[in-house]
mmCIF file of C-alpha atoms in Angstrom:
data_model
loop_
_atom_site.group_PDB
_atom_site.id
_atom_site.type_symbol
_atom_site.label_atom_id
_atom_site.label_comp_id
_atom_site.label_asym_id
_atom_site.label_seq_id
_atom_site.Cartn_x
_atom_site.Cartn_y
_atom_site.Cartn_z
ATOM 1 C CA MET A 1 -63.404 -168.002 -31.902
ATOM 2 C CA ARG A 2 -66.009 -166.846 -29.282
ATOM 3 C CA THR A 3 -66.533 -169.179 -26.330
ATOM 4 C CA TRP A 4 -70.287 -169.670 -25.241
ATOM 5 C CA ARG A 5 -71.818 -169.617 -22.084
ATOM 6 C CA ASP A 6 -74.997 -171.180 -20.731
ATOM 7 C CA GLY A 7 -77.654 -168.442 -20.391
ATOM 8 C CA GLY A 8 -80.463 -166.118 -22.182
ATOM 9 C CA GLY A 9 -80.037 -164.163 -25.300
ATOM 10 C CA THR A 10 -81.144 -163.882 -29.257
ATOM 11 C CA LEU A 11 -81.860 -164.983 -32.196
ATOM 12 C CA THR A 12 -82.356 -162.669 -34.811
ATOM 13 C CA VAL A 13 -83.261 -163.444 -38.379
ATOM 14 C CA GLY A 14 -83.956 -161.837 -41.798
ATOM 15 C CA THR A 15 -81.653 -159.035 -41.042
ATOM 16 C CA ASP A 16 -79.830 -159.240 -44.736
ATOM 17 C CA SER A 17 -82.825 -161.117 -46.099
ATOM 18 C CA GLY A 18 -84.971 -158.101 -46.595
ATOM 19 C CA ALA A 19 -87.386 -158.412 -43.603
ATOM 20 C CA GLY A 20 -86.788 -155.013 -42.708
ATOM 21 C CA PRO A 21 -83.606 -153.532 -40.565
ATOM 22 C CA GLU A 22 -84.484 -155.319 -37.418
ATOM 23 C CA GLY A 23 -85.248 -158.685 -38.607
ATOM 24 C CA GLN A 24 -87.831 -161.595 -36.751
ATOM 25 C CA VAL A 25 -86.239 -161.253 -32.935
ATOM 26 C CA VAL A 26 -86.647 -164.184 -30.728
ATOM 27 C CA PRO A 27 -85.715 -165.286 -27.846
ATOM 28 C CA LEU A 28 -82.865 -167.976 -26.772
ATOM 29 C CA ARG A 29 -81.467 -170.316 -24.441
ATOM 30 C CA ILE A 30 -77.791 -171.146 -24.832
ATOM 31 C CA ALA A 31 -76.909 -174.740 -24.242
ATOM 32 C CA ALA A 32 -72.920 -174.580 -24.117
ATOM 33 C CA SER A 33 -71.775 -176.868 -21.210
ATOM 34 C CA TYR A 34 -71.880 -180.428 -21.532
ATOM 35 C CA ARG A 35 -74.398 -180.929 -19.030
ATOM 36 C CA ALA A 36 -76.779 -178.408 -20.661
ATOM 37 C CA ARG A 37 -76.592 -179.628 -23.557
ATOM 38 C CA THR A 38 -77.316 -183.480 -22.691
ATOM 39 C CA LYS A 39 -80.352 -181.798 -21.010
ATOM 40 C CA GLY A 40 -81.651 -179.840 -24.018
ATOM 41 C CA LEU A 41 -85.218 -179.903 -24.064
ATOM 42 C CA LEU A 42 -85.760 -182.962 -22.661
ATOM 43 C CA GLY A 43 -88.084 -183.331 -20.123
ATOM 44 C CA ARG A 44 -90.144 -180.175 -21.212
ATOM 45 C CA ASP A 45 -93.565 -179.749 -22.802
ATOM 46 C CA GLY A 46 -92.464 -176.762 -24.935
ATOM 47 C CA ILE A 47 -90.306 -173.826 -25.414
ATOM 48 C CA GLU A 48 -90.776 -170.239 -25.588
ATOM 49 C CA GLY A 49 -88.338 -169.255 -28.377
ATOM 50 C CA ALA A 50 -85.213 -171.432 -29.285
ATOM 51 C CA MET A 51 -82.445 -173.045 -27.818
ATOM 52 C CA MET A 52 -79.137 -172.965 -29.490
ATOM 53 C CA LEU A 53 -76.733 -176.124 -28.742
ATOM 54 C CA THR A 54 -72.989 -175.426 -29.260
ATOM 55 C CA PRO A 55 -70.583 -177.093 -30.101
ATOM 56 C CA CYS A 56 -72.956 -179.170 -31.895
ATOM 57 C CA GLY A 57 -73.063 -181.310 -35.065
ATOM 58 C CA SER A 58 -76.553 -183.674 -34.588
ATOM 59 C CA VAL A 59 -79.445 -184.156 -32.309
ATOM 60 C CA HIS A 60 -81.737 -186.714 -31.476
ATOM 61 C CA THR A 61 -85.279 -186.665 -30.116
ATOM 62 C CA PHE A 62 -85.581 -189.863 -27.796
ATOM 63 C CA ARG A 63 -87.626 -188.924 -24.803
ATOM 64 C CA MET A 64 -88.807 -185.920 -25.865
ATOM 65 C CA ARG A 65 -92.699 -184.652 -25.464
ATOM 66 C CA PHE A 66 -92.895 -182.870 -28.833
ATOM 67 C CA PRO A 67 -91.931 -182.416 -32.347
ATOM 68 C CA ILE A 68 -89.194 -179.992 -32.973
ATOM 69 C CA ASP A 69 -87.685 -178.015 -36.069
ATOM 70 C CA VAL A 70 -83.637 -178.102 -36.352
ATOM 71 C CA ALA A 71 -81.213 -175.537 -37.484
ATOM 72 C CA TYR A 72 -77.894 -176.577 -38.149
ATOM 73 C CA LEU A 73 -75.483 -173.767 -38.201
ATOM 74 C CA ASP A 74 -72.183 -173.011 -39.594
ATOM 75 C CA ARG A 75 -69.325 -171.416 -37.929
ATOM 76 C CA LYS A 76 -70.433 -167.919 -39.955
ATOM 77 C CA PHE A 77 -74.031 -168.469 -38.510
ATOM 78 C CA THR A 78 -75.523 -169.567 -41.982
ATOM 79 C CA VAL A 79 -78.180 -171.849 -41.998
ATOM 80 C CA LEU A 80 -77.099 -175.299 -43.327
ATOM 81 C CA ALA A 81 -79.951 -177.197 -43.153
ATOM 82 C CA VAL A 82 -83.329 -177.076 -41.452
ATOM 83 C CA THR A 83 -85.419 -180.259 -40.696
ATOM 84 C CA THR A 84 -88.511 -180.951 -38.656
ATOM 85 C CA MET A 85 -88.144 -184.151 -36.088
ATOM 86 C CA LYS A 86 -90.617 -186.149 -34.559
ATOM 87 C CA PRO A 87 -89.714 -187.490 -30.811
ATOM 88 C CA GLY A 88 -87.702 -190.914 -30.906
ATOM 89 C CA ARG A 89 -85.607 -190.104 -33.604
ATOM 90 C CA LEU A 90 -82.175 -189.442 -34.238
ATOM 91 C CA GLY A 91 -80.917 -187.044 -36.841
ATOM 92 C CA LEU A 92 -78.222 -187.018 -39.222
ATOM 93 C CA PRO A 93 -74.791 -185.448 -38.313
ATOM 94 C CA ARG A 94 -74.074 -182.358 -40.469
ATOM 95 C CA LEU A 95 -70.365 -181.938 -40.960
ATOM 96 C CA ARG A 96 -69.762 -178.494 -41.284
ATOM 97 C CA ALA A 97 -72.392 -177.946 -38.170
ATOM 98 C CA ARG A 98 -70.730 -175.877 -35.466
ATOM 99 C CA HIS A 99 -74.166 -174.992 -33.879
ATOM 100 C CA VAL A 100 -77.816 -176.545 -33.789
ATOM 101 C CA VAL A 101 -80.781 -174.175 -33.047
ATOM 102 C CA GLU A 102 -84.193 -175.857 -31.912
ATOM 103 C CA ALA A 103 -87.613 -174.762 -31.950
ATOM 104 C CA GLU A 104 -90.914 -176.229 -31.524
ATOM 105 C CA ALA A 105 -92.107 -177.448 -34.990
ATOM 106 C CA GLY A 106 -93.454 -174.748 -37.274
ATOM 107 C CA ALA A 107 -91.245 -171.840 -35.672
ATOM 108 C CA MET A 108 -88.549 -171.995 -38.245
ATOM 109 C CA GLU A 109 -91.051 -171.703 -41.122
ATOM 110 C CA ARG A 110 -92.561 -168.914 -39.144
ATOM 111 C CA TRP A 111 -89.603 -167.217 -38.393
ATOM 112 C CA GLY A 112 -87.854 -167.460 -42.562
ATOM 113 C CA VAL A 113 -84.976 -169.104 -41.357
ATOM 114 C CA ARG A 114 -84.139 -171.452 -44.292
ATOM 115 C CA PRO A 115 -81.255 -172.626 -45.849
ATOM 116 C CA GLY A 116 -79.008 -170.244 -47.090
ATOM 117 C CA VAL A 117 -79.917 -167.653 -44.682
ATOM 118 C CA ARG A 118 -77.639 -165.977 -42.038
ATOM 119 C CA VAL A 119 -78.585 -165.443 -38.653
ATOM 120 C CA GLU A 120 -77.585 -163.109 -35.563
ATOM 121 C CA LEU A 121 -77.108 -164.638 -32.392
ATOM 122 C CA LYS A 122 -76.661 -162.578 -29.360
ATOM 123 C CA ALA A 123 -75.842 -163.840 -25.593
ATOM 124 C CA ALA A 124 -77.573 -161.503 -23.251
ATOM 125 C CA PRO A 125 -74.713 -159.753 -21.040
ATOM 126 C CA GLU A 126 -73.644 -161.217 -18.032
ATOM 127 C CA ALA A 127 -75.036 -159.588 -14.784
#
């Protein structure tokens, strides 16, 4: 099992779904420590790209300033569910979810993230 660290990386969508050999590449922030997962997107007015919370099985949007799309991923990075959450909501836990990817509302649909799609997550190399 891989151990994730806080930092940057990329999210690639559609490499096996016919979106071309390279797929859709999105900048990614990784929140793996307790402190980074707790903060998440709180206090931000938006996000460029997406944020992955790991390990994570559910999220909330209390004290958030904007609606978000939430994708729940299993251990093999297959999308289990995608939902849009308005600020002040509590999401239902997903039993098989190991990771959660958050982005501004509407982004997941533009990127082609939907249940059954497998995504690729890569951490940026450490300096």
